[in-house]
Amino acid sequence: MELSLSNSSSLRFPQNDFLPRHNRSTLGPFHTFSIKKLASKSISICRPLIWRRPPLVRLNAQTATESNASGDKHGDDDFIVEDVPHLTHFLPDLPSYTNPLKKSQAYAVVKKTFVSPEDMVAKEIIVQKDSPRGIHFRRAGPREKVFFTPEEVRACIVTCGGLCPGINTVIREIVCGLKNMYGVDDVLGIQGGYSGFYSKNTLNLTTKVVNDIHKRGGTFLQTSRGGHDTKKIVDNIQDRGINQVYIIGGDGTQKGAAAIYKEVEKRGIKVAVAGIPKTIDNDIAVIDKSFGFDTAVEEAQRAINAAHVEAESVQNGVGIVKLMGRYSGFIAMLATLGNRDVDCCLIPESPFYLEGPGGLYEYVEQQLKENRHVLIVLAEGAGQEYVAQSMQAFQEKDASGNRLLLDVGLWLTQQIKDHFTNERKMTINMKYIDPTYMIRAIPSNASDNIYCTLLAQSAVHGAMAGFTGFTVGPVNSRHAYIPINRVTETTNTVNMTGRMWARLLASTNQPSFVNHQTLRERVDKNTIDAINNMKINST
Ligand SMILES: Nc1ncnc2c1ncn2[C@@H]1O[C@H](COP(=O)(O)OP(=O)(O)OP(=O)(O)O)[C@@H](O)[C@H]1O
Ligand SMILES: O=P(O)(O)OC[C@H]1O[C@](O)(CO)[C@@H](O)[C@@H]1O
Ligand SMILES: [Mg+2]
């Protein structure tokens, strides 16, 4: 397969929207390519693909020519595409078919039914005039050609890891998307997470069966942690004749999906593996936000409001609410920002301390003196080191190997009570609310339902078009196909030196719990990390 540049220097992607296997090296984790090396004629490419655009000359708006009188060039800019694999990489002779959406009544009204093979989604949306073009992902959506006929598709759906509002909507919309857009009837539900692949039972998922499941919380298919055995799972996929696998789950699940994709590729079987990122913690890298997150933040308001009412209705009321967030404090941060009554938010990313100037006790006392109550929101992963010290607890893990958290809410409640009663000789009125599971075991709200529908449909379009080994998700509000490894290599956490955390500090007026020196060191470390990441990305 060759890629070529036309006379006008624009990049031509191959018409069939993918690159063949023999053109990929096994070195790079992704199919990364940028445009510069395509400087002349046509060339064969090998992985990791670094295509570089020749010095980019922007069209002058007035003259609409390639000349650039102002000398306003981008220079040696890279346009890097981190592409996802395609079935034809290891099955080069796969036939393709015209996408049936072309004949669909609903889509006939769409001006541009199919996504162009050249459409990319930029990872960085904030750019400067002379900054490099940067990393891009393939835009999600229906393609002109598909690599499955409706009759040959046997799809399956599995849900793994913790619960999250909207899982049932995603299941429903995969089933309905396959049926209504592509005429696919054969969809199996794997029950109870990855280990469900080893079970004899599966559910037949028809549009009728899933019709109203989006109105319920949880997962219609049930879920589990642990028990991932790649070879056994792929054996089972083969034995059942499954050729599209939709995997809904968090970072652990996506790592499992990447392993399944690799095994499928090794065996050279026609199976498309699509990951749909799910996590209540919003800790999945690259994508804008995970589904169900907004619903959970909204539900958290009920607990925070209740704690506020309780705390302000008594003398020296202390309201504490513990929310989910294992390593990432997004739920606590956004629930706090959305509420405005919270006086202090504690999250895993921001170490805090209790005693002394600038500590939590001092701040609580000040709030009690000024307002006669104080309201604290706490992410479950915050302050784990303190709890571990005071309880001398043994570190336990769940079946997937995730560290089991100690109850920081109970611990903090006790610490504050002891401090004010014993040290400060003050009577306080403690009201502790732990709505942990209540914010995730609910159905998704309307806007999350729409988001889940887009995710499901994008996954279906991607699999039908023969893409595999991808996770789907919004990047700067546009849905994209992202190589699975890309979303599992790092975790999304609250940026302590970013504006959103500063907004929170400004809204609560809480102490930042860091002195200037520590903050400086953190900023420096972030900078060094960012530079190192850039080095890794550019090698
Ligand atoms: N590195 C890995 N390789 C293969 N499978 C994995 C890996 N890590 C986790 N898994 C499997 O993925 C499934 C879910 O993992 P986990 O329990 O960590 O939840 P998760 O997907 O991260 O979701 P969440 O964190 O939102 O609850 C489990 O069945 C686990 O065995
Ligand atoms: O469902 P489990 O196993 O109790 O796990 C709870 C954990 O799952 C999450 O909801 C998602 O990882 C965390 O916020 C929480 O710590
Ligand atoms: Mg996880």
Coordinates of C-alpha atoms and ligand atoms in Angstrom, one line a residue:
M1 CA 0.0 0.0 0.0
E2 CA 1.3 3.4 -0.9
L3 CA 0.5 6.8 0.4
S4 CA 0.9 9.7 -1.9
L5 CA 1.0 13.4 -2.0
S6 CA -0.9 15.2 -4.7
N7 CA 0.6 18.2 -6.5
S8 CA -1.1 20.5 -4.1
S9 CA 0.9 18.9 -1.2
S10 CA -2.2 17.7 0.6
L11 CA -2.1 14.4 2.4
R12 CA -3.9 11.5 0.7
F13 CA -5.0 8.8 3.1
P14 CA -5.6 5.5 1.4
Q15 CA -9.2 5.4 0.3
N16 CA -10.0 2.4 2.4
D17 CA -9.2 4.2 5.6
F18 CA -6.5 2.0 7.0
L19 CA -2.9 0.8 6.6
P20 CA -2.0 -2.8 5.9
R21 CA -0.1 -5.0 8.3
H22 CA 3.1 -5.3 6.3
N23 CA 3.5 -1.6 6.6
R24 CA 3.6 -1.6 10.4
S25 CA 6.6 -2.2 12.6
T26 CA 6.1 -4.0 15.8
L27 CA 8.1 -1.4 17.7
G28 CA 5.7 1.4 18.5
P29 CA 2.7 1.0 20.8
F30 CA 0.5 2.9 18.4
H31 CA 0.3 3.4 14.7
T32 CA 1.8 6.8 14.9
F33 CA 2.5 8.7 11.8
S34 CA 3.1 12.3 10.9
I35 CA 3.3 14.0 7.6
K36 CA 6.9 15.2 7.0
K37 CA 8.4 12.1 5.4
L38 CA 5.9 12.2 2.6
A39 CA 7.8 15.2 1.2
S40 CA 7.8 13.9 -2.3
K41 CA 6.0 11.4 -4.6
S42 CA 4.7 8.3 -3.0
I43 CA 6.4 6.1 -0.5
S44 CA 5.8 2.9 1.3
I45 CA 5.6 3.4 5.0
C46 CA 6.6 1.3 8.0
R47 CA 5.8 1.5 11.7
P48 CA 6.2 3.5 13.8
L49 CA 5.0 5.8 11.0
I50 CA 6.3 9.3 11.2
W51 CA 4.8 11.2 8.4
R52 CA 5.7 14.8 8.3
R53 CA 4.1 17.4 6.2
P54 CA 6.5 19.5 4.2
P55 CA 6.8 23.0 5.6
L56 CA 3.2 23.9 5.8
V57 CA 2.2 26.9 3.9
R58 CA -1.2 28.3 4.9
L59 CA -3.5 29.6 2.3
N60 CA -3.7 33.3 2.3
A61 CA -7.3 34.1 2.8
Q62 CA -7.4 36.9 0.3
T63 CA -5.5 35.4 -2.6
A64 CA -6.3 31.7 -1.8
T65 CA -3.0 30.7 -3.2
E66 CA -0.2 28.7 -1.5
S67 CA 2.1 31.6 -1.5
N68 CA 2.5 33.2 1.9
A69 CA 3.4 36.8 1.5
S70 CA 3.6 37.5 5.2
G71 CA 6.1 34.6 5.7
D72 CA 3.7 33.2 8.1
K73 CA 4.7 29.6 8.0
H74 CA 4.4 26.8 10.4
G75 CA 7.9 25.6 9.6
D76 CA 8.7 21.9 10.2
D77 CA 5.4 21.1 11.8
D78 CA 4.4 17.5 12.6
F79 CA 0.9 16.3 12.0
I80 CA 1.0 13.1 14.1
V81 CA -1.8 10.6 13.8
E82 CA -2.0 7.9 16.5
D83 CA -4.0 5.5 14.5
V84 CA -5.9 2.4 15.5
P85 CA -5.4 -1.1 14.0
H86 CA -7.6 -2.5 11.2
L87 CA -8.6 -6.1 10.6
T88 CA -6.9 -6.0 7.1
H89 CA -3.5 -5.4 8.9
F90 CA -3.5 -9.2 9.6
L91 CA -6.2 -10.3 7.1
P92 CA -5.2 -8.3 3.9
D93 CA -7.7 -10.0 1.6
L94 CA -10.8 -9.2 3.6
P95 CA -13.6 -8.1 1.3
S96 CA -15.4 -4.9 1.9
Y97 CA -19.0 -3.9 1.3
T98 CA -21.0 -0.7 0.8
N99 CA -22.2 0.6 4.1
P100 CA -26.0 -0.1 4.3
L101 CA -26.5 3.3 6.1
K102 CA -26.4 4.7 2.6
K103 CA -29.9 3.4 2.1
S104 CA -31.2 4.2 5.5
Q105 CA -34.2 6.5 5.5
A106 CA -32.9 8.3 8.6
Y107 CA -29.4 8.9 7.3
A108 CA -30.5 9.8 3.8
V109 CA -31.1 13.4 5.1
V110 CA -27.6 13.7 6.3
K111 CA -25.5 15.9 4.0
K112 CA -22.3 13.9 4.6
T113 CA -23.3 10.5 5.8
F114 CA -19.8 9.1 6.0
V115 CA -16.7 10.3 7.9
S116 CA -13.9 11.0 5.6
P117 CA -10.8 8.9 6.0
E118 CA -8.9 12.1 6.3
D119 CA -10.9 13.4 9.3
M120 CA -8.8 13.6 12.4
V121 CA -9.5 14.9 15.9
A122 CA -6.8 17.0 17.5
K123 CA -5.6 16.0 20.9
E124 CA -4.6 19.5 21.8
I125 CA -7.2 22.1 21.1
I126 CA -5.3 25.1 22.5
V127 CA -2.6 26.0 20.1
Q128 CA -0.4 29.0 19.4
K129 CA 0.3 30.4 16.0
D130 CA 3.6 28.6 15.6
S131 CA 3.0 25.5 17.7
P132 CA 3.3 22.1 16.1
R133 CA 0.2 20.5 14.7
G134 CA 0.6 17.7 17.3
I135 CA -1.2 14.5 17.9
H136 CA -4.4 13.5 16.2
F137 CA -6.8 10.5 16.5
R138 CA -9.0 9.1 13.8
R139 CA -12.5 10.7 13.9
A140 CA -15.2 8.2 14.9
G141 CA -18.3 7.6 12.8
P142 CA -19.7 5.6 9.9
R143 CA -17.4 4.7 7.0
E144 CA -18.3 4.3 3.3
K145 CA -17.1 0.7 3.3
V146 CA -17.8 -1.9 6.0
F147 CA -16.0 -5.2 6.4
F148 CA -18.9 -7.3 7.7
T149 CA -22.2 -8.3 6.2
P150 CA -25.1 -8.0 8.6
E151 CA -25.7 -11.8 8.4
E152 CA -22.2 -12.7 9.3
V153 CA -21.9 -10.6 12.4
R154 CA -22.1 -12.3 15.8
A155 CA -21.4 -9.6 18.4
C156 CA -21.0 -9.9 22.1
I157 CA -21.1 -7.3 24.9
V158 CA -19.4 -7.6 28.3
T159 CA -19.3 -5.2 31.3
C160 CA -16.4 -5.3 33.8
G161 CA -15.3 -3.4 36.9
G162 CA -17.4 -1.1 39.2
L163 CA -20.8 0.2 38.4
C164 CA -21.5 3.6 36.8
P165 CA -24.7 5.3 35.6
G166 CA -25.3 4.7 31.9
I167 CA -23.9 1.2 31.4
N168 CA -27.3 -0.1 30.5
T169 CA -27.8 2.7 28.0
V170 CA -24.5 1.7 26.3
I171 CA -25.6 -1.9 26.1
R172 CA -29.0 -0.9 24.7
E173 CA -27.5 1.4 22.1
I174 CA -25.0 -1.2 20.9
V175 CA -27.8 -3.7 20.4
C176 CA -30.1 -1.1 18.8
G177 CA -27.3 0.5 16.7
L178 CA -26.2 -2.9 15.3
K179 CA -29.8 -3.7 14.4
N180 CA -31.2 -0.4 13.3
M181 CA -28.2 0.9 11.4
Y182 CA -26.6 -2.3 10.1
G183 CA -29.4 -4.9 10.3
V184 CA -27.4 -7.1 12.7
D185 CA -29.6 -9.6 14.7
D186 CA -27.1 -11.7 16.5
V187 CA -25.8 -10.1 19.7
L188 CA -24.8 -12.1 22.8
G189 CA -24.6 -10.7 26.4
I190 CA -21.7 -12.2 28.3
Q191 CA -22.8 -12.3 31.9
G192 CA -20.7 -11.3 35.0
G193 CA -17.6 -9.6 33.4
Y194 CA -14.6 -11.3 31.8
S195 CA -15.2 -14.6 33.7
G196 CA -18.6 -14.8 32.0
F197 CA -16.8 -15.9 28.8
Y198 CA -16.0 -19.2 30.5
S199 CA -19.6 -19.8 31.4
K200 CA -21.9 -21.8 29.2
N201 CA -24.7 -19.3 29.4
T202 CA -25.1 -16.2 27.4
L203 CA -28.1 -13.9 26.9
N204 CA -29.5 -13.2 23.4
L205 CA -29.8 -9.5 23.3
T206 CA -32.5 -8.3 21.0
T207 CA -33.8 -4.8 20.7
K208 CA -36.9 -6.0 22.6
V209 CA -34.9 -7.5 25.4
V210 CA -32.9 -4.3 26.0
N211 CA -35.8 -1.9 25.2
D212 CA -36.1 -0.3 28.7
I213 CA -32.9 -1.3 30.4
H214 CA -31.6 2.3 30.2
K215 CA -34.1 3.3 32.9
R216 CA -32.4 1.1 35.4
G217 CA -29.1 1.6 37.3
G218 CA -26.3 -1.1 37.3
T219 CA -25.6 -3.4 34.5
F220 CA -28.1 -5.7 32.9
L221 CA -25.3 -8.1 32.2
Q222 CA -23.7 -8.0 35.7
T223 CA -20.1 -7.3 36.3
S224 CA -17.1 -8.7 38.2
R225 CA -13.5 -7.9 39.0
G226 CA -10.5 -10.3 38.4
G227 CA -10.7 -13.5 36.5
H228 CA -9.2 -12.3 33.2
D229 CA -7.5 -15.1 31.3
T230 CA -6.8 -13.9 27.8
K231 CA -6.3 -17.2 26.1
K232 CA -9.4 -18.7 27.6
I233 CA -11.4 -15.7 26.6
V234 CA -10.2 -15.8 23.0
D235 CA -10.8 -19.6 22.8
N236 CA -14.3 -18.9 23.9
I237 CA -14.7 -16.1 21.4
Q238 CA -13.6 -18.5 18.6
D239 CA -15.7 -21.4 19.9
R240 CA -18.8 -19.3 19.8
G241 CA -18.1 -17.8 16.4
I242 CA -18.1 -14.3 17.8
N243 CA -16.6 -11.7 15.5
Q244 CA -17.3 -8.4 17.2
V245 CA -16.5 -7.9 20.9
Y246 CA -17.7 -4.8 22.7
I247 CA -16.0 -4.3 26.1
I248 CA -17.4 -1.8 28.6
G249 CA -15.1 -1.0 31.5
G250 CA -12.5 1.1 33.2
D251 CA -8.7 1.2 33.0
G252 CA -8.3 -2.4 34.1
T253 CA -11.0 -3.6 31.6
Q254 CA -9.3 -1.7 28.8
K255 CA -6.0 -3.4 29.6
G256 CA -7.8 -6.7 29.3
A257 CA -9.4 -5.5 26.0
A258 CA -5.9 -4.7 24.7
A259 CA -4.7 -8.2 25.6
I260 CA -7.7 -9.8 23.8
Y261 CA -7.0 -7.7 20.7
K262 CA -3.3 -8.8 20.7
E263 CA -4.3 -12.4 21.0
V264 CA -6.9 -12.1 18.3
E265 CA -4.3 -10.6 16.0
K266 CA -1.8 -13.3 16.9
R267 CA -4.3 -15.9 15.9
G268 CA -5.2 -14.0 12.7
I269 CA -9.0 -14.3 13.3
K270 CA -11.6 -11.9 12.0
V271 CA -12.7 -10.4 15.3
A272 CA -13.1 -6.6 15.9
V273 CA -12.4 -5.6 19.5
A274 CA -13.9 -2.3 20.6
G275 CA -13.5 -0.8 24.1
I276 CA -16.0 1.6 25.6
P277 CA -14.4 3.5 28.6
K278 CA -16.4 3.4 31.8
T279 CA -15.5 4.7 35.2
I280 CA -17.2 6.7 37.8
D281 CA -13.9 8.2 38.9
N282 CA -13.3 9.9 35.5
D283 CA -9.7 8.7 35.7
I284 CA -9.4 7.5 32.1
A285 CA -6.8 9.3 30.1
V286 CA -7.2 11.2 26.8
I287 CA -11.0 11.3 26.7
D288 CA -12.8 14.4 27.9
K289 CA -15.0 12.8 30.5
S290 CA -16.4 9.4 31.3
F291 CA -20.1 8.6 30.9
G292 CA -22.2 8.7 34.1
F293 CA -19.8 11.1 35.7
D294 CA -22.2 14.1 35.5
T295 CA -25.1 12.0 36.8
A296 CA -22.9 11.0 39.8
V297 CA -21.9 14.6 40.5
E298 CA -25.6 15.6 40.4
E299 CA -26.6 12.8 42.7
A300 CA -23.8 13.8 45.1
Q301 CA -25.6 17.2 45.6
R302 CA -28.3 15.5 47.5
A303 CA -25.9 14.2 50.1
I304 CA -24.0 17.5 50.3
N305 CA -27.2 19.5 50.6
A306 CA -28.4 17.2 53.4
A307 CA -25.1 17.5 55.3
H308 CA -25.3 21.3 54.9
V309 CA -28.9 21.5 56.2
E310 CA -27.9 19.2 59.2
A311 CA -24.8 21.2 60.0
E312 CA -26.2 24.6 59.7
S313 CA -29.3 23.7 61.8
V314 CA -27.3 23.1 65.0
Q315 CA -24.6 24.8 67.0
N316 CA -21.1 24.0 65.8
G317 CA -22.3 21.6 63.2
V318 CA -19.7 19.7 61.2
G319 CA -21.0 18.1 58.0
I320 CA -18.8 15.5 56.3
V321 CA -19.6 13.8 53.0
K322 CA -17.5 11.0 51.6
L323 CA -17.7 10.5 47.8
M324 CA -16.1 8.0 45.4
G325 CA -12.7 8.6 43.9
R326 CA -10.0 6.1 44.4
Y327 CA -6.9 7.9 43.0
S328 CA -8.7 10.8 41.2
G329 CA -10.8 13.4 43.1
F330 CA -12.9 14.6 40.1
I331 CA -16.2 13.7 41.7
A332 CA -15.4 15.5 44.9
M333 CA -14.0 18.5 43.1
L334 CA -16.9 18.9 40.7
A335 CA -19.5 18.2 43.3
T336 CA -17.9 20.9 45.5
L337 CA -17.7 23.4 42.7
G338 CA -21.3 22.7 41.7
N339 CA -22.6 23.2 45.2
R340 CA -21.0 26.4 46.6
D341 CA -21.9 25.6 50.2
V342 CA -18.8 23.4 50.7
D343 CA -16.1 24.9 52.9
C344 CA -13.4 22.3 52.2
C345 CA -12.7 19.6 49.7
L346 CA -10.1 16.9 50.2
I347 CA -8.9 14.7 47.4
P348 CA -6.2 12.1 46.8
E349 CA -4.1 14.4 44.7
S350 CA -3.8 17.0 47.4
P351 CA -2.2 15.9 50.6
F352 CA -3.5 17.7 53.6
Y353 CA -2.6 17.9 57.3
L354 CA -4.5 18.3 60.4
E355 CA -2.4 20.1 63.1
G356 CA -0.8 23.5 63.2
P357 CA -1.0 26.7 61.2
G358 CA -2.6 26.2 57.8
G359 CA -3.9 22.8 58.9
L360 CA -7.5 21.4 58.8
Y361 CA -8.2 21.8 62.5
E362 CA -7.3 25.5 62.4
Y363 CA -9.6 26.0 59.4
V364 CA -12.5 24.1 60.9
E365 CA -12.3 26.1 64.1
Q366 CA -12.2 29.4 62.1
Q367 CA -15.3 28.4 60.2
L368 CA -17.1 27.3 63.3
K369 CA -16.3 30.7 64.9
E370 CA -17.4 32.7 61.8
N371 CA -20.3 30.6 60.5
R372 CA -21.1 28.2 63.4
H373 CA -20.9 25.3 61.0
V374 CA -18.5 23.8 58.5
L375 CA -19.1 21.5 55.5
I376 CA -16.3 19.1 54.3
V377 CA -16.4 16.9 51.1
L378 CA -13.9 14.1 51.0
A379 CA -12.9 11.7 48.2
E380 CA -12.5 8.2 49.5
G381 CA -8.9 8.0 48.3
A382 CA -7.8 11.1 50.2
G383 CA -5.5 10.9 53.3
Q384 CA -5.1 7.1 53.0
E385 CA -1.6 7.3 54.4
Y386 CA -2.9 8.8 57.6
V387 CA -5.6 6.2 58.0
A388 CA -3.1 3.4 57.4
Q389 CA -0.8 4.9 60.0
S390 CA -3.4 5.3 62.6
M391 CA -5.0 1.9 62.0
Q392 CA -1.8 0.0 61.2
A393 CA -4.0 -1.7 58.6
F394 CA -3.0 -4.5 56.4
Q395 CA -3.2 -3.5 52.7
E396 CA -5.8 -5.6 51.1
K397 CA -6.6 -5.9 47.4
D398 CA -9.7 -6.7 45.4
A399 CA -9.9 -9.5 42.8
S400 CA -8.5 -7.3 40.1
G401 CA -5.5 -6.2 42.2
N402 CA -6.8 -2.8 43.1
R403 CA -5.8 -1.6 46.6
L404 CA -8.8 -1.7 48.9
L405 CA -9.3 1.7 50.5
L406 CA -9.5 2.3 54.2
D407 CA -12.5 4.4 55.4
V408 CA -11.1 7.9 55.5
G409 CA -14.6 9.3 56.3
L410 CA -14.9 7.5 59.6
W411 CA -11.3 8.2 60.4
L412 CA -11.6 12.0 59.8
T413 CA -14.9 12.1 61.7
Q414 CA -13.3 10.6 64.7
Q415 CA -10.1 12.8 64.5
I416 CA -12.2 16.0 64.4
K417 CA -14.4 14.9 67.2
D418 CA -11.4 13.9 69.4
H419 CA -9.5 17.1 68.6
F420 CA -12.4 19.5 69.5
T421 CA -13.7 17.6 72.5
N422 CA -10.3 16.7 74.1
E423 CA -7.9 19.4 72.9
R424 CA -10.1 22.4 72.3
K425 CA -12.8 21.6 74.9
M426 CA -15.5 22.5 72.4
T427 CA -18.8 20.7 71.8
I428 CA -19.3 20.0 68.1
N429 CA -22.2 18.3 66.4
M430 CA -20.9 15.8 63.8
K431 CA -23.1 14.8 60.9
Y432 CA -21.3 12.2 58.6
I433 CA -22.9 11.1 55.4
D434 CA -21.5 8.3 53.2
P435 CA -23.5 8.0 50.0
T436 CA -20.6 6.2 48.2
Y437 CA -22.5 3.6 46.2
M438 CA -25.7 5.7 46.0
I439 CA -24.1 8.1 43.5
R440 CA -23.2 5.3 41.0
A441 CA -26.0 2.8 41.4
I442 CA -28.5 5.0 39.6
P443 CA -29.7 5.4 36.0
S444 CA -27.9 8.0 33.9
N445 CA -29.5 11.4 33.4
A446 CA -30.6 12.6 30.0
S447 CA -27.4 14.2 28.9
D448 CA -25.4 11.1 29.9
N449 CA -27.9 9.0 28.0
I450 CA -27.1 11.0 24.9
Y451 CA -23.4 10.6 25.5
C452 CA -23.8 6.9 26.0
T453 CA -25.7 6.6 22.7
L454 CA -22.9 8.4 20.8
L455 CA -20.3 6.1 22.4
A456 CA -22.2 3.0 21.5
Q457 CA -22.9 4.1 18.0
S458 CA -19.3 5.1 17.4
A459 CA -18.1 1.7 18.7
V460 CA -20.6 0.0 16.3
H461 CA -19.5 2.1 13.3
G462 CA -15.8 1.4 14.1
A463 CA -16.2 -2.3 14.4
M464 CA -18.4 -2.6 11.3
A465 CA -15.7 -0.6 9.4
G466 CA -13.1 -3.2 10.5
F467 CA -11.3 -1.1 13.0
T468 CA -10.1 -3.0 16.1
G469 CA -8.0 -2.6 19.2
F470 CA -9.6 0.8 19.8
T471 CA -11.3 2.7 22.6
V472 CA -13.9 5.2 21.6
G473 CA -14.4 8.5 23.3
P474 CA -14.7 12.3 23.0
V475 CA -11.5 14.2 22.6
N476 CA -12.2 17.9 22.7
S477 CA -15.9 17.2 22.2
R478 CA -15.4 15.1 19.0
H479 CA -15.7 11.4 19.2
A480 CA -12.5 9.6 18.1
Y481 CA -11.0 6.1 17.8
I482 CA -8.1 5.9 20.2
P483 CA -5.6 3.1 20.4
I484 CA -6.4 1.2 23.6
N485 CA -2.9 1.4 25.0
R486 CA -3.1 5.2 24.8
V487 CA -5.9 5.3 27.4
T488 CA -4.3 2.8 29.7
E489 CA -0.8 4.0 29.9
T490 CA -1.6 6.9 32.2
T491 CA -4.4 7.9 34.6
N492 CA -6.4 11.1 34.6
T493 CA -6.0 12.9 37.8
V494 CA -6.9 16.4 39.0
N495 CA -4.1 18.8 38.1
M496 CA -3.1 20.5 41.3
T497 CA -1.5 23.4 39.4
G498 CA -4.4 23.8 37.0
R499 CA -7.1 26.4 36.9
M500 CA -10.0 24.1 38.0
W501 CA -8.4 23.3 41.3
A502 CA -7.6 27.0 41.7
R503 CA -11.3 27.8 41.1
L504 CA -12.2 25.3 43.8
L505 CA -9.8 26.9 46.3
A506 CA -11.2 30.3 45.4
S507 CA -14.7 29.0 45.9
T508 CA -14.2 27.3 49.3
N509 CA -11.4 29.6 50.6
Q510 CA -9.9 26.5 52.1
P511 CA -6.2 26.3 52.8
S512 CA -4.2 24.8 49.9
F513 CA -2.2 22.7 52.4
V514 CA 1.0 23.3 50.5
N515 CA 3.6 25.8 51.2
H516 CA 5.1 27.8 48.4
Q517 CA 8.2 25.7 48.1
T518 CA 6.3 22.4 47.8
L519 CA 4.1 24.0 45.2
R520 CA 7.1 25.2 43.3
E521 CA 8.6 21.7 43.4
R522 CA 5.3 20.2 42.1
V523 CA 5.2 22.7 39.2
D524 CA 8.8 21.8 38.4
K525 CA 8.0 18.1 38.6
N526 CA 5.0 18.5 36.4
T527 CA 7.1 20.4 33.9
I528 CA 9.8 17.7 33.9
D529 CA 7.2 15.0 33.6
A530 CA 5.6 16.8 30.6
I531 CA 9.0 17.1 28.9
N532 CA 9.7 13.4 29.5
N533 CA 6.3 12.6 28.1
M534 CA 7.0 14.6 25.1
K535 CA 10.3 12.8 24.6
I536 CA 8.6 9.4 24.9
N537 CA 5.9 10.5 22.4
S538 CA 8.4 11.7 19.9
T539 CA 10.6 8.6 20.0
Ligands
LIG1 N1 -3.6 -5.6 33.3 C1 -4.7 -6.3 33.0 N2 -4.7 -7.2 32.0 C2 -5.8 -7.9 31.8 N3 -7.0 -7.8 32.4 C3 -7.0 -6.9 33.4 C4 -5.9 -6.1 33.8 N4 -6.2 -5.3 34.8 C5 -7.5 -5.6 35.1 N5 -8.0 -6.5 34.3 C6 -9.3 -7.1 34.3 O1 -10.3 -6.1 34.0 C7 -11.5 -6.3 34.7 C8 -11.9 -5.0 35.4 O2 -10.7 -4.4 36.1 P1 -10.9 -3.5 37.4 O3 -11.7 -4.3 38.5 O4 -9.6 -3.0 37.8 O5 -12.0 -2.4 37.0 P2 -11.9 -1.3 35.9 O6 -12.1 -1.8 34.6 O7 -10.6 -0.6 36.1 O8 -13.1 -0.4 36.3 P3 -13.3 0.6 37.6 O9 -11.9 1.1 38.0 O10 -14.1 1.8 37.0 O11 -14.1 -0.1 38.6 C9 -11.2 -7.4 35.7 O12 -11.9 -8.6 35.3 C10 -9.7 -7.6 35.7 O13 -9.3 -9.0 35.8
LIG2 O1 -17.4 -1.9 43.5 P1 -16.3 -2.0 44.4 O2 -15.5 -3.2 44.2 O3 -16.7 -1.9 45.8 O4 -15.3 -0.8 44.1 C1 -15.4 0.5 44.5 C2 -14.5 1.3 43.7 O5 -14.9 1.3 42.3 C3 -14.9 2.7 41.9 O6 -16.2 3.1 41.9 C4 -14.3 2.8 40.5 O7 -13.0 2.3 40.4 C5 -14.1 3.5 42.9 O8 -14.5 4.8 43.0 C6 -14.3 2.7 44.2 O9 -13.3 2.8 45.0
MG3 MG -10.0 0.9 37.5

